[in-house]
Amino acid sequence: MDTPKERTSRLETALPIAAALLVFICICEPLFSGRYYAGFDHRESFYPYRVIYAAAVEQGELGLWGPHYFRGFPLAGIGQPGIFHPWRWICAKFLPLDVGIALDLVITFPLTYLGAFLLFRHYRMNRPVAFWGATLHACSIFFLSHFGQTHMITILGHTPWVVLAYECSMLAKSRWWALLLLGLGYASMHLLGHPHTVFLVSCIVGIAILHCGLRNSWRRSWWIATGLAALAIVAGTMIGSLTLIPMLDLLGNHPRGQLSAGEHGNFSVHAIHLLQNLSPAFFTELPGDLVYKDNQPTVFLQNPTANAVYFGAGVLALISVAAVRWRRDWLAPKHRGAALLLGGMLLLFLVLTMGRYGGLHSLLWHVPWLNTFRAPHRYKAVIAAITVVAVTIILQRLWR
């Protein structure tokens, strides 16, 4: 007969799995009904690109050129169809179009969940805590508000795997396999064709690298392993240049490659939007923001992906209470570095998310390549990752 402790342990494990399973069922529903989730971007551009690519593959072509838009354009330079990615080719070659698009989410969600669970277990979190961390990560605000932009979701789903690969590269017994996984992970992300999301994932990886350096006291072995990891990332990026080179060529001849300062700050998070974190129903209508375009009137746009900045009232309340309750422990020499790192990065990316209202994002307009990345609200992907890590650390402490 099971003891009360064993029954409690099973319940603690079942609750986060059940929560994630409920979300997964909602994601799978379109697949079984012959539909797919689509927002305005997906309906107006991403879906047609996939149609053009699928038609080219059906005719035995690579799909490098799209003749149906703008009197013809390089489909490889658009990026979002991911024409060089093996998964996208398999979907176009062997599956109906709608099924292939729906599978982007259906496959990404459990892989992201598994990667996050393994990562938290690598960090020696208890099993229930690791499941809660995986659930919070897979069901983060960025995932749940970007169903119409599956190319971004599929890239972000690589995050726990590339972080785990980096962490495992610190161990001599798994170093070379981990470096291979890290390089292939970056190749896969680049081939899926959205450099902005790859940059966001790299920001998260950068935070993990700094945290690992703190844990290892910046020893020589850490520098060597991190150098090898950097080489693996470069190698993966070189494979991804199959998509990056034509994309850069197209960007050099496209208005998006020459954004004005006003356009660069479009889809910023105003401070008033953060009040959503008191309650997801705080505003009776979805808040919006001004959108600037050169030589066109400024418009007020309510965007369901840009203006959704709810990170979870319970999550933020738990972090706030723990920060006050255990403030002396967090500032003790053993934990001070990690606490300052997470807190500092949380503040940094919150300011970046505010875009034109935070001031810091405007400086990125002067940085080549980064000045082509608009929509600063997307930095909430990094904020979501930081808050999930903070919550798992707190839960681990409560579970002891």
GROMACS .gro file of C-alpha atoms in nm:
model
  400
    1MET     CA    1   0.000   0.000   0.000
    2ASP     CA    2   0.123   0.347  -0.088
    3THR     CA    3   0.223   0.572   0.196
    4PRO     CA    4   0.072   0.922   0.227
    5LYS     CA    5   0.410   1.066   0.128
    6GLU     CA    6   0.417   0.863  -0.195
    7ARG     CA    7   0.059   0.967  -0.282
    8THR     CA    8   0.146   1.331  -0.219
    9SER     CA    9   0.455   1.301  -0.437
   10ARG     CA   10   0.250   1.158  -0.724
   11LEU     CA   11  -0.008   1.436  -0.690
   12GLU     CA   12   0.264   1.700  -0.692
   13THR     CA   13   0.397   1.552  -1.015
   14ALA     CA   14   0.055   1.502  -1.177
   15LEU     CA   15  -0.070   1.859  -1.131
   16PRO     CA   16   0.183   2.035  -1.360
   17ILE     CA   17   0.158   1.755  -1.615
   18ALA     CA   18  -0.222   1.786  -1.619
   19ALA     CA   19  -0.197   2.164  -1.666
   20ALA     CA   20   0.041   2.124  -1.959
   21LEU     CA   21  -0.172   1.845  -2.107
   22LEU     CA   22  -0.477   2.073  -2.108
   23VAL     CA   23  -0.288   2.333  -2.311
   24PHE     CA   24  -0.154   2.060  -2.541
   25ILE     CA   25  -0.507   1.937  -2.613
   26CYS     CA   26  -0.604   2.289  -2.718
   27ILE     CA   27  -0.300   2.301  -2.948
   28CYS     CA   28  -0.388   1.964  -3.104
   29GLU     CA   29  -0.755   2.046  -3.164
   30PRO     CA   30  -0.699   2.223  -3.500
   31LEU     CA   31  -0.493   1.928  -3.627
   32PHE     CA   32  -0.787   1.691  -3.576
   33SER     CA   33  -1.040   1.933  -3.722
   34GLY     CA   34  -0.841   2.020  -4.034
   35ARG     CA   35  -0.758   2.374  -3.924
   36TYR     CA   36  -0.463   2.567  -3.779
   37TYR     CA   37  -0.410   2.868  -3.556
   38ALA     CA   38  -0.358   3.186  -3.760
   39GLY     CA   39  -0.318   3.553  -3.675
   40PHE     CA   40  -0.314   3.838  -3.923
   41ASP     CA   41   0.058   3.796  -4.007
   42HIS     CA   42   0.015   3.426  -4.068
   43ARG     CA   43  -0.294   3.470  -4.281
   44GLU     CA   44  -0.152   3.752  -4.492
   45SER     CA   45   0.206   3.639  -4.550
   46PHE     CA   46   0.338   3.327  -4.374
   47TYR     CA   47   0.066   3.096  -4.500
   48PRO     CA   48   0.101   3.209  -4.864
   49TYR     CA   49   0.477   3.158  -4.841
   50ARG     CA   50   0.424   2.801  -4.724
   51VAL     CA   51   0.177   2.747  -5.010
   52ILE     CA   52   0.433   2.865  -5.266
   53TYR     CA   53   0.704   2.647  -5.111
   54ALA     CA   54   0.481   2.338  -5.093
   55ALA     CA   55   0.383   2.383  -5.458
   56ALA     CA   56   0.748   2.407  -5.559
   57VAL     CA   57   0.843   2.091  -5.364
   58GLU     CA   58   0.549   1.905  -5.521
   59GLN     CA   59   0.695   1.989  -5.863
   60GLY     CA   60   1.037   1.863  -5.757
   61GLU     CA   61   1.192   2.209  -5.717
   62LEU     CA   62   1.381   2.367  -5.427
   63GLY     CA   63   1.147   2.663  -5.404
   64LEU     CA   64   1.419   2.929  -5.421
   65TRP     CA   65   1.200   3.170  -5.615
   66GLY     CA   66   0.844   3.283  -5.550
   67PRO     CA   67   0.681   3.407  -5.870
   68HIS     CA   68   0.343   3.495  -5.718
   69TYR     CA   69   0.439   3.808  -5.517
   70PHE     CA   70   0.590   4.142  -5.621
   71ARG     CA   71   0.648   4.016  -5.978
   72GLY     CA   72   0.870   3.749  -5.828
   73PHE     CA   73   1.096   3.747  -5.522
   74PRO     CA   74   1.360   3.518  -5.366
   75LEU     CA   75   1.165   3.288  -5.136
   76ALA     CA   76   1.490   3.187  -4.965
   77GLY     CA   77   1.539   3.549  -4.856
   78ILE     CA   78   1.201   3.573  -4.686
   79GLY     CA   79   1.309   3.319  -4.426
   80GLN     CA   80   0.978   3.224  -4.268
   81PRO     CA   81   0.904   2.927  -4.501
   82GLY     CA   82   1.231   2.770  -4.382
   83ILE     CA   83   1.292   2.613  -4.722
   84PHE     CA   84   1.632   2.469  -4.624
   85HIS     CA   85   1.515   2.315  -4.297
   86PRO     CA   86   1.470   1.933  -4.320
   87TRP     CA   87   1.151   1.941  -4.110
   88ARG     CA   88   0.984   2.197  -4.338
   89TRP     CA   89   1.085   1.994  -4.644
   90ILE     CA   90   0.936   1.676  -4.494
   91CYS     CA   91   0.611   1.860  -4.419
   92ALA     CA   92   0.592   2.003  -4.772
   93LYS     CA   93   0.683   1.674  -4.938
   94PHE     CA   94   0.476   1.421  -4.748
   95LEU     CA   95   0.198   1.601  -4.559
   96PRO     CA   96  -0.105   1.811  -4.652
   97LEU     CA   97  -0.030   2.179  -4.613
   98ASP     CA   98  -0.264   2.246  -4.319
   99VAL     CA   99  -0.141   1.937  -4.136
  100GLY     CA  100   0.222   2.044  -4.176
  101ILE     CA  101   0.150   2.392  -4.038
  102ALA     CA  102  -0.051   2.256  -3.745
  103LEU     CA  103   0.227   2.008  -3.665
  104ASP     CA  104   0.470   2.297  -3.611
  105LEU     CA  105   0.293   2.367  -3.283
  106VAL     CA  106   0.197   2.008  -3.202
  107ILE     CA  107   0.559   1.892  -3.225
  108THR     CA  108   0.716   2.203  -3.073
  109PHE     CA  109   0.515   2.205  -2.749
  110PRO     CA  110   0.610   1.857  -2.616
  111LEU     CA  111   0.972   1.895  -2.732
  112THR     CA  112   0.996   2.228  -2.551
  113TYR     CA  113   0.837   2.076  -2.242
  114LEU     CA  114   1.076   1.779  -2.245
  115GLY     CA  115   1.379   2.002  -2.298
  116ALA     CA  116   1.282   2.231  -2.011
  117PHE     CA  117   1.218   1.933  -1.780
  118LEU     CA  118   1.559   1.781  -1.859
  119LEU     CA  119   1.728   2.117  -1.812
  120PHE     CA  120   1.578   2.169  -1.467
  121ARG     CA  121   1.668   1.814  -1.371
  122HIS     CA  122   2.023   1.890  -1.484
  123TYR     CA  123   2.013   2.181  -1.240
  124ARG     CA  124   1.921   1.920  -0.974
  125MET     CA  125   1.567   2.038  -0.920
  126ASN     CA  126   1.325   1.793  -0.759
  127ARG     CA  127   1.105   1.608  -1.007
  128PRO     CA  128   0.782   1.798  -0.923
  129VAL     CA  129   0.968   2.131  -0.940
  130ALA     CA  130   1.118   2.037  -1.277
  131PHE     CA  131   0.769   1.954  -1.409
  132TRP     CA  132   0.633   2.286  -1.282
  133GLY     CA  133   0.925   2.469  -1.443
  134ALA     CA  134   0.866   2.290  -1.774
  135THR     CA  135   0.494   2.372  -1.759
  136LEU     CA  136   0.557   2.740  -1.689
  137HIS     CA  137   0.812   2.763  -1.968
  138ALA     CA  138   0.605   2.582  -2.232
  139CYS     CA  139   0.296   2.784  -2.137
  140SER     CA  140   0.473   3.121  -2.114
  141ILE     CA  141   0.321   3.445  -2.239
  142PHE     CA  142   0.536   3.438  -2.553
  143PHE     CA  143   0.424   3.089  -2.652
  144LEU     CA  144   0.057   3.143  -2.583
  145SER     CA  145   0.034   3.480  -2.758
  146HIS     CA  146   0.218   3.384  -3.078
  147PHE     CA  147   0.015   3.094  -3.215
  148GLY     CA  148  -0.019   3.284  -3.543
  149GLN     CA  149   0.360   3.307  -3.581
  150THR     CA  150   0.470   2.947  -3.566
  151HIS     CA  151   0.815   3.019  -3.711
  152MET     CA  152   0.893   3.215  -3.392
  153ILE     CA  153   0.749   2.945  -3.167
  154THR     CA  154   0.946   2.665  -3.330
  155ILE     CA  155   1.271   2.861  -3.291
  156LEU     CA  156   1.200   2.953  -2.929
  157GLY     CA  157   1.130   2.585  -2.861
  158HIS     CA  158   1.502   2.523  -2.912
  159THR     CA  159   1.589   2.732  -2.605
  160PRO     CA  160   1.601   2.465  -2.331
  161TRP     CA  161   1.786   2.226  -2.561
  162VAL     CA  162   2.065   2.467  -2.657
  163VAL     CA  163   2.103   2.579  -2.294
  164LEU     CA  164   2.114   2.214  -2.185
  165ALA     CA  165   2.371   2.142  -2.458
  166TYR     CA  166   2.590   2.425  -2.331
  167GLU     CA  167   2.560   2.306  -1.971
  168CYS     CA  168   2.650   1.949  -2.071
  169SER     CA  169   2.949   2.076  -2.267
  170MET     CA  170   3.095   2.171  -1.927
  171LEU     CA  171   3.122   1.798  -1.847
  172ALA     CA  172   3.416   1.614  -2.003
  173LYS     CA  173   3.222   1.288  -2.050
  174SER     CA  174   2.947   1.451  -2.259
  175ARG     CA  175   3.133   1.749  -2.407
  176TRP     CA  176   3.157   1.649  -2.772
  177TRP     CA  177   2.801   1.520  -2.803
  178ALA     CA  178   2.679   1.836  -2.631
  179LEU     CA  179   2.878   2.060  -2.866
  180LEU     CA  180   2.733   1.872  -3.163
  181LEU     CA  181   2.381   1.925  -3.028
  182LEU     CA  182   2.455   2.294  -2.965
  183GLY     CA  183   2.583   2.347  -3.319
  184LEU     CA  184   2.293   2.161  -3.477
  185GLY     CA  185   2.050   2.353  -3.257
  186TYR     CA  186   2.179   2.686  -3.388
  187ALA     CA  187   2.179   2.556  -3.745
  188SER     CA  188   1.818   2.448  -3.704
  189MET     CA  189   1.713   2.785  -3.561
  190HIS     CA  190   1.879   2.983  -3.839
  191LEU     CA  191   1.733   2.758  -4.109
  192LEU     CA  192   1.384   2.823  -3.972
  193GLY     CA  193   1.436   3.178  -4.086
  194HIS     CA  194   1.372   3.439  -3.816
  195PRO     CA  195   1.699   3.596  -3.694
  196HIS     CA  196   1.520   3.815  -3.438
  197THR     CA  197   1.398   3.511  -3.246
  198VAL     CA  198   1.742   3.349  -3.275
  199PHE     CA  199   1.882   3.667  -3.116
  200LEU     CA  200   1.632   3.638  -2.830
  201VAL     CA  201   1.730   3.275  -2.772
  202SER     CA  202   2.095   3.382  -2.777
  203CYS     CA  203   2.021   3.639  -2.507
  204ILE     CA  204   1.885   3.359  -2.288
  205VAL     CA  205   2.187   3.141  -2.368
  206GLY     CA  206   2.413   3.435  -2.278
  207ILE     CA  207   2.249   3.465  -1.936
  208ALA     CA  208   2.296   3.090  -1.884
  209ILE     CA  209   2.664   3.123  -1.978
  210LEU     CA  210   2.715   3.403  -1.725
  211HIS     CA  211   2.535   3.202  -1.458
  212CYS     CA  212   2.754   2.901  -1.532
  213GLY     CA  213   3.061   3.124  -1.504
  214LEU     CA  214   2.947   3.240  -1.160
  215ARG     CA  215   2.892   2.881  -1.047
  216ASN     CA  216   3.236   2.782  -1.168
  217SER     CA  217   3.409   3.093  -1.027
  218TRP     CA  218   3.530   3.184  -1.378
  219ARG     CA  219   3.784   2.902  -1.369
  220ARG     CA  220   4.007   2.823  -1.667
  221SER     CA  221   3.803   2.512  -1.749
  222TRP     CA  222   3.493   2.731  -1.788
  223TRP     CA  223   3.669   2.960  -2.033
  224ILE     CA  224   3.789   2.664  -2.241
  225ALA     CA  225   3.447   2.496  -2.250
  226THR     CA  226   3.275   2.827  -2.331
  227GLY     CA  227   3.521   2.890  -2.612
  228LEU     CA  228   3.442   2.550  -2.761
  229ALA     CA  229   3.070   2.625  -2.726
  230ALA     CA  230   3.122   2.953  -2.913
  231LEU     CA  231   3.292   2.763  -3.195
  232ALA     CA  232   2.998   2.521  -3.210
  233ILE     CA  233   2.757   2.816  -3.232
  234VAL     CA  234   2.963   2.970  -3.513
  235ALA     CA  235   2.965   2.637  -3.699
  236GLY     CA  236   2.587   2.611  -3.665
  237THR     CA  237   2.550   2.969  -3.787
  238MET     CA  238   2.763   2.887  -4.091
  239ILE     CA  239   2.521   2.607  -4.179
  240GLY     CA  240   2.237   2.851  -4.122
  241SER     CA  241   2.398   3.092  -4.369
  242LEU     CA  242   2.202   2.903  -4.635
  243THR     CA  243   1.913   3.116  -4.513
  244LEU     CA  244   2.102   3.414  -4.370
  245ILE     CA  245   2.290   3.513  -4.687
  246PRO     CA  246   1.986   3.543  -4.919
  247MET     CA  247   1.797   3.709  -4.633
  248LEU     CA  248   2.068   3.975  -4.592
  249ASP     CA  249   2.069   4.028  -4.968
  250LEU     CA  250   1.693   4.081  -4.975
  251LEU     CA  251   1.703   4.298  -4.665
  252GLY     CA  252   1.952   4.532  -4.831
  253ASN     CA  253   1.695   4.607  -5.100
  254HIS     CA  254   1.386   4.615  -4.880
  255PRO     CA  255   1.234   4.900  -4.672
  256ARG     CA  256   1.247   4.677  -4.363
  257GLY     CA  257   1.626   4.689  -4.388
  258GLN     CA  258   1.625   5.068  -4.341
  259LEU     CA  259   1.389   5.128  -4.050
  260SER     CA  260   1.357   5.480  -3.919
  261ALA     CA  261   1.395   5.542  -3.546
  262GLY     CA  262   1.016   5.565  -3.516
  263GLU     CA  263   0.956   5.237  -3.700
  264HIS     CA  264   1.227   5.067  -3.495
  265GLY     CA  265   1.026   5.134  -3.179
  266ASN     CA  266   0.692   5.013  -3.313
  267PHE     CA  267   0.512   4.761  -3.090
  268SER     CA  268   0.666   4.884  -2.768
  269VAL     CA  269   0.521   4.806  -2.425
  270HIS     CA  270   0.395   5.117  -2.251
  271ALA     CA  271   0.428   5.122  -1.873
  272ILE     CA  272   0.048   5.123  -1.844
  273HIS     CA  273   0.039   4.785  -2.024
  274LEU     CA  274   0.224   4.626  -1.731
  275LEU     CA  275  -0.088   4.671  -1.519
  276GLN     CA  276  -0.216   4.357  -1.690
  277ASN     CA  277  -0.001   4.168  -1.442
  278LEU     CA  278  -0.245   4.259  -1.166
  279SER     CA  279  -0.504   4.060  -1.358
  280PRO     CA  280  -0.530   3.939  -1.721
  281ALA     CA  281  -0.874   4.106  -1.728
  282PHE     CA  282  -0.751   4.440  -1.591
  283PHE     CA  283  -0.835   4.617  -1.918
  284THR     CA  284  -1.186   4.577  -2.060
  285GLU     CA  285  -1.031   4.610  -2.406
  286LEU     CA  286  -0.688   4.503  -2.529
  287PRO     CA  287  -0.446   4.798  -2.488
  288GLY     CA  288  -0.278   4.933  -2.798
  289ASP     CA  289   0.003   5.158  -2.909
  290LEU     CA  290   0.092   5.406  -3.183
  291VAL     CA  291   0.252   5.262  -3.497
  292TYR     CA  292   0.474   5.484  -3.710
  293LYS     CA  293   0.547   5.441  -4.081
  294ASP     CA  294   0.748   5.683  -4.291
  295ASN     CA  295   0.538   5.906  -4.513
  296GLN     CA  296   0.217   5.758  -4.373
  297PRO     CA  297  -0.023   5.875  -4.100
  298THR     CA  298   0.043   5.741  -3.751
  299VAL     CA  299  -0.216   5.481  -3.648
  300PHE     CA  300  -0.330   5.336  -3.316
  301LEU     CA  301  -0.315   4.958  -3.331
  302GLN     CA  302  -0.439   4.697  -3.085
  303ASN     CA  303  -0.215   4.396  -3.140
  304PRO     CA  304  -0.294   4.073  -2.950
  305THR     CA  305   0.069   3.956  -2.959
  306ALA     CA  306   0.245   4.286  -2.895
  307ASN     CA  307   0.017   4.415  -2.620
  308ALA     CA  308  -0.017   4.093  -2.419
  309VAL     CA  309   0.233   4.134  -2.136
  310TYR     CA  310   0.076   3.921  -1.863
  311PHE     CA  311   0.350   3.713  -1.698
  312GLY     CA  312   0.123   3.568  -1.429
  313ALA     CA  313   0.006   3.744  -1.115
  314GLY     CA  314   0.079   3.435  -0.905
  315VAL     CA  315   0.429   3.399  -1.051
  316LEU     CA  316   0.518   3.763  -0.987
  317ALA     CA  317   0.363   3.757  -0.639
  318LEU     CA  318   0.568   3.448  -0.548
  319ILE     CA  319   0.888   3.612  -0.672
  320SER     CA  320   0.812   3.935  -0.484
  321VAL     CA  321   0.732   3.760  -0.155
  322ALA     CA  322   1.040   3.538  -0.179
  323ALA     CA  323   1.262   3.836  -0.259
  324VAL     CA  324   1.148   4.010   0.059
  325ARG     CA  325   1.119   3.702   0.283
  326TRP     CA  326   1.462   3.561   0.200
  327ARG     CA  327   1.643   3.884   0.110
  328ARG     CA  328   1.931   3.812   0.346
  329ASP     CA  329   1.986   3.468   0.193
  330TRP     CA  330   1.978   3.603  -0.164
  331LEU     CA  331   2.239   3.864  -0.075
  332ALA     CA  332   2.465   3.618   0.108
  333PRO     CA  333   2.799   3.559  -0.071
  334LYS     CA  334   2.689   3.213  -0.190
  335HIS     CA  335   2.381   3.338  -0.378
  336ARG     CA  336   2.454   3.707  -0.432
  337GLY     CA  337   2.603   3.671  -0.780
  338ALA     CA  338   2.313   3.466  -0.921
  339ALA     CA  339   2.052   3.688  -0.755
  340LEU     CA  340   2.208   4.007  -0.891
  341LEU     CA  341   2.246   3.848  -1.235
  342LEU     CA  342   1.880   3.742  -1.260
  343GLY     CA  343   1.753   4.066  -1.106
  344GLY     CA  344   1.973   4.283  -1.325
  345MET     CA  345   1.881   4.097  -1.644
  346LEU     CA  346   1.512   4.110  -1.552
  347LEU     CA  347   1.534   4.488  -1.517
  348LEU     CA  348   1.743   4.526  -1.835
  349PHE     CA  349   1.504   4.331  -2.056
  350LEU     CA  350   1.200   4.493  -1.900
  351VAL     CA  351   1.338   4.832  -2.006
  352LEU     CA  352   1.415   4.692  -2.353
  353THR     CA  353   1.060   4.557  -2.379
  354MET     CA  354   0.927   4.907  -2.319
  355GLY     CA  355   1.101   5.013  -2.640
  356ARG     CA  356   1.058   5.382  -2.717
  357TYR     CA  357   0.916   5.435  -2.367
  358GLY     CA  358   1.219   5.284  -2.191
  359GLY     CA  359   1.491   5.483  -2.368
  360LEU     CA  360   1.746   5.202  -2.387
  361HIS     CA  361   1.603   5.034  -2.697
  362SER     CA  362   1.653   5.354  -2.898
  363LEU     CA  363   2.029   5.307  -2.865
  364LEU     CA  364   2.006   4.976  -3.056
  365TRP     CA  365   1.890   5.169  -3.363
  366HIS     CA  366   2.254   5.278  -3.402
  367VAL     CA  367   2.384   4.918  -3.395
  368PRO     CA  368   2.414   4.750  -3.737
  369TRP     CA  369   2.192   4.444  -3.785
  370LEU     CA  370   2.014   4.503  -3.455
  371ASN     CA  371   1.860   4.817  -3.607
  372THR     CA  372   1.655   4.588  -3.833
  373PHE     CA  373   1.482   4.429  -3.532
  374ARG     CA  374   1.163   4.614  -3.449
  375ALA     CA  375   0.888   4.503  -3.210
  376PRO     CA  376   1.074   4.544  -2.878
  377HIS     CA  377   0.783   4.373  -2.700
  378ARG     CA  378   0.945   4.045  -2.808
  379TYR     CA  379   1.204   4.083  -2.534
  380LYS     CA  380   0.930   3.951  -2.306
  381ALA     CA  381   1.044   3.606  -2.426
  382VAL     CA  382   1.363   3.662  -2.224
  383ILE     CA  383   1.168   3.803  -1.927
  384ALA     CA  384   0.944   3.496  -1.929
  385ALA     CA  385   1.249   3.266  -1.920
  386ILE     CA  386   1.403   3.460  -1.629
  387THR     CA  387   1.080   3.452  -1.427
  388VAL     CA  388   1.041   3.078  -1.485
  389VAL     CA  389   1.394   3.014  -1.359
  390ALA     CA  390   1.331   3.236  -1.056
  391VAL     CA  391   1.008   3.051  -0.972
  392THR     CA  392   1.173   2.709  -0.999
  393ILE     CA  393   1.450   2.821  -0.765
  394ILE     CA  394   1.189   2.938  -0.515
  395LEU     CA  395   0.983   2.620  -0.549
  396GLN     CA  396   1.295   2.410  -0.499
  397ARG     CA  397   1.360   2.593  -0.176
  398LEU     CA  398   1.000   2.543  -0.059
  399TRP     CA  399   1.013   2.171  -0.144
  400ARG     CA  400   1.315   2.103   0.078
   0.00000   0.00000   0.00000
